[in-house]
CSV table of C-alpha atoms in Angstrom, one decimal:
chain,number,residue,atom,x,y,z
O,26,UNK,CA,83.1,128.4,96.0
O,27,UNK,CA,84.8,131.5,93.9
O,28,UNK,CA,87.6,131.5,96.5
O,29,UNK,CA,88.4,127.5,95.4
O,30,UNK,CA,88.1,128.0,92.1
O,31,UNK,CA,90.8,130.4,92.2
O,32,UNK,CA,93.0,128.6,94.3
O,33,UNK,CA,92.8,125.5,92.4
O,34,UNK,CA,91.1,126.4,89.1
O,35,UNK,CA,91.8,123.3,86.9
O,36,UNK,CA,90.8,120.8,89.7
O,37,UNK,CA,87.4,122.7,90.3
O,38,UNK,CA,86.6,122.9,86.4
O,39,UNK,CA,87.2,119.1,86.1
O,40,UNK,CA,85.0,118.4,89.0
O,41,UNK,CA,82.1,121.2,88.4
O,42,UNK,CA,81.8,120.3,84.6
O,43,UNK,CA,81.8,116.6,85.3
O,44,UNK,CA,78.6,116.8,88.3
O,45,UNK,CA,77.3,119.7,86.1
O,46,UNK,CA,76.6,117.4,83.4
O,47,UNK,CA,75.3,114.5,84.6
O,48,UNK,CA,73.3,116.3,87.3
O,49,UNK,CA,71.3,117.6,83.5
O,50,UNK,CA,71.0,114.6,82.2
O,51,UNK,CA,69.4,112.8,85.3
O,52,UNK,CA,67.2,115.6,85.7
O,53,UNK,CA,65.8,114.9,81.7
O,54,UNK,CA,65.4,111.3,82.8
O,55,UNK,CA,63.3,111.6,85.3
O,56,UNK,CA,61.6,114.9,85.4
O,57,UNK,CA,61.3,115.6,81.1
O,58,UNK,CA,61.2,112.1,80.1
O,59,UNK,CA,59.5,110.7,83.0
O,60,UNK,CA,61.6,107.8,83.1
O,61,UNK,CA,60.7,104.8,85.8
O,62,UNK,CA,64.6,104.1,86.2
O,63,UNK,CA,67.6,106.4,85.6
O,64,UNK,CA,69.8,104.8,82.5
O,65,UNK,CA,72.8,104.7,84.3
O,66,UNK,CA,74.4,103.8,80.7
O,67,UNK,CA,73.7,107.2,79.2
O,68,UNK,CA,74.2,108.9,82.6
O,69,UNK,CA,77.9,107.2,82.1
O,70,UNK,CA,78.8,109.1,79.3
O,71,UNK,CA,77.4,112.8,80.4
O,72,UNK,CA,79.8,112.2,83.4
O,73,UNK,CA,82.6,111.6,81.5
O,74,UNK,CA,82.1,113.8,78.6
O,75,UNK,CA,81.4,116.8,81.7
O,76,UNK,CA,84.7,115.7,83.5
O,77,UNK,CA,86.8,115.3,80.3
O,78,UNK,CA,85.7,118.1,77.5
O,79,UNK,CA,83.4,120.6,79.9
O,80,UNK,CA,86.1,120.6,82.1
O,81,UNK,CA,90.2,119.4,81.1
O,82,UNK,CA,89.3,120.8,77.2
O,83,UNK,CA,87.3,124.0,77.9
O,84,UNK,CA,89.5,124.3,81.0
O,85,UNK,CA,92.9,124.4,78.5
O,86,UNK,CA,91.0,126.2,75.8
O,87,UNK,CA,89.4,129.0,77.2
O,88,UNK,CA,92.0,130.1,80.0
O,89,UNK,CA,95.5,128.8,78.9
O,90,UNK,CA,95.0,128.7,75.2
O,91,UNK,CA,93.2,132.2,75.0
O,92,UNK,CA,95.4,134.0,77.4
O,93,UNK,CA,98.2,132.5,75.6
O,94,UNK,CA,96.3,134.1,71.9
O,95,UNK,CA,95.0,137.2,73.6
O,96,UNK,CA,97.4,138.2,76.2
O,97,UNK,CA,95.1,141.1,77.4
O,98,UNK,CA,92.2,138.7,77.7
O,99,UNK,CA,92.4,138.2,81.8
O,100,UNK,CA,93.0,142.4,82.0
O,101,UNK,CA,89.9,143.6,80.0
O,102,UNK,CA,88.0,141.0,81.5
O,103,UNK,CA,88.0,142.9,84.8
O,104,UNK,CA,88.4,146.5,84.0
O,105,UNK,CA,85.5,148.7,84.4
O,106,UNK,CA,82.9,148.9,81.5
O,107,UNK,CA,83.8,152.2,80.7
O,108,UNK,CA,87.1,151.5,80.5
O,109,UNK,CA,86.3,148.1,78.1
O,110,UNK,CA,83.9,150.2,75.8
O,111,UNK,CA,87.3,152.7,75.1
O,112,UNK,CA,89.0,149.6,74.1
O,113,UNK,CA,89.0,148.3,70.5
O,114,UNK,CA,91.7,145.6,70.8
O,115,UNK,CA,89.8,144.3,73.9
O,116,UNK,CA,86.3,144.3,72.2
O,117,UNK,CA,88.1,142.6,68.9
O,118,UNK,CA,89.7,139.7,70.6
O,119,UNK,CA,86.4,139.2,72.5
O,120,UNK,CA,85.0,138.7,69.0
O,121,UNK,CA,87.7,136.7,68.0
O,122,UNK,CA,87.5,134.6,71.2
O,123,UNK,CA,83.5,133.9,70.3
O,124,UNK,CA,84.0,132.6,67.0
O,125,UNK,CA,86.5,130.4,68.1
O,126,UNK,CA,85.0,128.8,70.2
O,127,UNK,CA,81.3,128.9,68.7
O,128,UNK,CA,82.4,128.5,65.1
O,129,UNK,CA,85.7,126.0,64.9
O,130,UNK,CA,85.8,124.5,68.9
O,131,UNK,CA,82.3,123.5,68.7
O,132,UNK,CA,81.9,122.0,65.4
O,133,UNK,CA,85.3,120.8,65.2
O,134,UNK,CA,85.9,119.3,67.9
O,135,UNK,CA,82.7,119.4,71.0
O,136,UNK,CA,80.3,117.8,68.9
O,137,UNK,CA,82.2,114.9,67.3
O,138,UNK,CA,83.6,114.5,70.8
O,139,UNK,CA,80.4,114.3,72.3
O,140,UNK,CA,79.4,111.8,70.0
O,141,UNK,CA,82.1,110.1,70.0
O,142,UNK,CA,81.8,109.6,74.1
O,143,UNK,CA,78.0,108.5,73.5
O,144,UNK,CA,79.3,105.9,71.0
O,145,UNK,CA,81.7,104.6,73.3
O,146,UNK,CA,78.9,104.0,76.5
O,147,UNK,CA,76.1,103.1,74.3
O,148,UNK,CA,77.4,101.4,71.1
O,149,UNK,CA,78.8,98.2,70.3
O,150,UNK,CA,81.8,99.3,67.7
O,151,UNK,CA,84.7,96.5,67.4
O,152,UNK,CA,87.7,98.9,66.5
O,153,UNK,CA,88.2,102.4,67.0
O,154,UNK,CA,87.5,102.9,63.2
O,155,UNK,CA,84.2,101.9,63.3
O,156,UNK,CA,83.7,103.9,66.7
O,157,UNK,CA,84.9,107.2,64.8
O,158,UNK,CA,83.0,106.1,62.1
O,159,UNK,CA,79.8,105.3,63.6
O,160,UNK,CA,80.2,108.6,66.0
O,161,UNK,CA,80.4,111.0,62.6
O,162,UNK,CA,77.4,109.1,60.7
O,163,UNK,CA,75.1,110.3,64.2
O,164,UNK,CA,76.9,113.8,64.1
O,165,UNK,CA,76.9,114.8,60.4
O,166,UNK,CA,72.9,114.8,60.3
O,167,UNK,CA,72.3,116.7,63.0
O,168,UNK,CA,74.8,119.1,62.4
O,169,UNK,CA,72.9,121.8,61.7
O,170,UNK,CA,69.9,121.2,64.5
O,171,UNK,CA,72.8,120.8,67.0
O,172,UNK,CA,74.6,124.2,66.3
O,173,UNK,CA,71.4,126.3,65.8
O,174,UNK,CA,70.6,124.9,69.2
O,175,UNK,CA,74.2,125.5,70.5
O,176,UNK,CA,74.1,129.1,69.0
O,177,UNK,CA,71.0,130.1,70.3
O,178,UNK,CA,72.2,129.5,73.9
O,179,UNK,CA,75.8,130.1,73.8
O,180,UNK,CA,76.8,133.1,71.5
O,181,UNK,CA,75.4,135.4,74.1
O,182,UNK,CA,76.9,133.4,77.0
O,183,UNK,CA,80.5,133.4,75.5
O,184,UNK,CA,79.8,137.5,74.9
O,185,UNK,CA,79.4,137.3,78.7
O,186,UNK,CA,82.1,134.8,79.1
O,187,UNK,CA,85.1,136.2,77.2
O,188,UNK,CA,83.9,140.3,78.4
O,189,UNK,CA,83.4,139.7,81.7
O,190,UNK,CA,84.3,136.9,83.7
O,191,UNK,CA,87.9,136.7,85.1
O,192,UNK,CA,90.1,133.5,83.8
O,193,UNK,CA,89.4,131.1,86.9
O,194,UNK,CA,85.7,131.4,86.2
O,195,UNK,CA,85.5,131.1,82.8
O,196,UNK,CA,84.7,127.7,82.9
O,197,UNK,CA,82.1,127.7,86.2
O,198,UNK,CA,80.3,130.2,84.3
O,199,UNK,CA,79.8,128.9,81.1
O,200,UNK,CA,79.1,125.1,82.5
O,201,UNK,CA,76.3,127.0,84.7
O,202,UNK,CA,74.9,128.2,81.4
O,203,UNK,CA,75.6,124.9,80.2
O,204,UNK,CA,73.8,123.2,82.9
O,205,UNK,CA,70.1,124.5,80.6
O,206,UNK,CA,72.6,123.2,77.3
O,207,UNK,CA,73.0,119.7,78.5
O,208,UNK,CA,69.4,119.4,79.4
O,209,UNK,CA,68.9,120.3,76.0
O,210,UNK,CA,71.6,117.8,74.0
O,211,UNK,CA,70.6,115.2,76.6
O,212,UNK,CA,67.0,115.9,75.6
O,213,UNK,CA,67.9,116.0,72.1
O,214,UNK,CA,70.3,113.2,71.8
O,215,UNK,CA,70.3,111.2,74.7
O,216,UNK,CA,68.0,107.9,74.1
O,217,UNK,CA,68.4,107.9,70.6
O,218,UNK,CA,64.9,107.8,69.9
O,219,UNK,CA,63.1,108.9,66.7
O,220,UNK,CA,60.5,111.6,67.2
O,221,UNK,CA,60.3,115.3,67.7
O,222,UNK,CA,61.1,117.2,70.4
O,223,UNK,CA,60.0,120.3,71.5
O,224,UNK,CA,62.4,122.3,73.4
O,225,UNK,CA,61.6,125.4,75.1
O,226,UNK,CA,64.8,126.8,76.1
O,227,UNK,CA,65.8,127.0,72.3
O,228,UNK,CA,62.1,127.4,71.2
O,229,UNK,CA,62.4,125.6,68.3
O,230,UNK,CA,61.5,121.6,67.7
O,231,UNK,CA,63.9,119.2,66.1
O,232,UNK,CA,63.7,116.2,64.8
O,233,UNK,CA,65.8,113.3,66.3
């Protein structure tokens, strides 16, 4: 699997992301949620938004627009520990990297994606207006619950990510990790429901 995502790393993020994230979201169906029938609907639009955003975007974030920003990026992330801890540039552009991508990618641009893609498979907007619009009134109030969730999973991961994991991976890893996030946003967000939820892997409960 490592030798294919090197040799064709774009092609293996798009297709990992995309079964990544809907193999979550049917496992919260039917295993969490207990679900007679797997909502093929809500399924839909994990499977797009994993082939489209956890795979093309992160893909063309994380490995071409980061090496492109931090052109020692794929170089630290393989030399030795020792050799990383003696390096302040490195260590300061893995920082930088992290609150990219947790602070200005992910509110900025995963989330109202995400919501967006949900709107699309599970809404009933007439223009692309009221999608957008419809999309931000779900996203804006749970903001805060979404990124505290999001934080709690993914600062350490991208730590990991951005430190240690050569450029072809860097998408395979953090979709692994991301495999637990999707539970949890499918869990979170997926049916639309209002009650609370108590998640375990963030141990916290939100209200949704």
């Amino acid at each position: 699997m490592f030798s294919l995502a090197k040799r064709a790393p774009l092609r293996f993020a798009v297709a990992y992301g995309g079964a990544k994230t809907i193999a979550a979201d049917v496992l919260v169906q039917k295993y969490l949620e207990k679900q007679e029938h797997i909502d093929g609907r809500r399924a839909g639009v994990f499977l797009l938004f994993g082939l489209v955003q956890v795979g093309f975007v992160q893909y063309m974030l994380y490995v071409k627009a980061f090496a492109w920003l931090f052109p020692t990026a794929a170089s630290f992330a393989t030399s030795p520990l020792a050799a990383k801890l003696r390096d302040p540039v490195g260590l300061r552009n893995v920082a930088k990297q992290v609150a990219l991508d947790q602070f200005a990618y992910h509110p900025l641009i995963y989330f109202p994606v995400f919501y967006t893609f949900k709107e699309v498979v599970q809404g009933d907007s007439k223009s692309v207006q009221e999608l957008v619009g419809r999309a931000m009134s779900q996203y804006l109030p749970n903001a805060i619950d979404d990124l505290k969730a999001l934080w709690s999973i993914f600062v350490p991961v991208s730590i990991i990510q951005f430190s240690l994991m050569p450029m072809h991976l860097r998408v395979p890893f953090t979709a692994t990790a991301g495999f637990i996030w999707c539970g949890v946003l499918s869990f979170m967000r997926g049916d639309g429901s209002q009650s609370v939820l108590k998640l375990r892997a963030v141990g916290q409960e939100y209200k949704t």
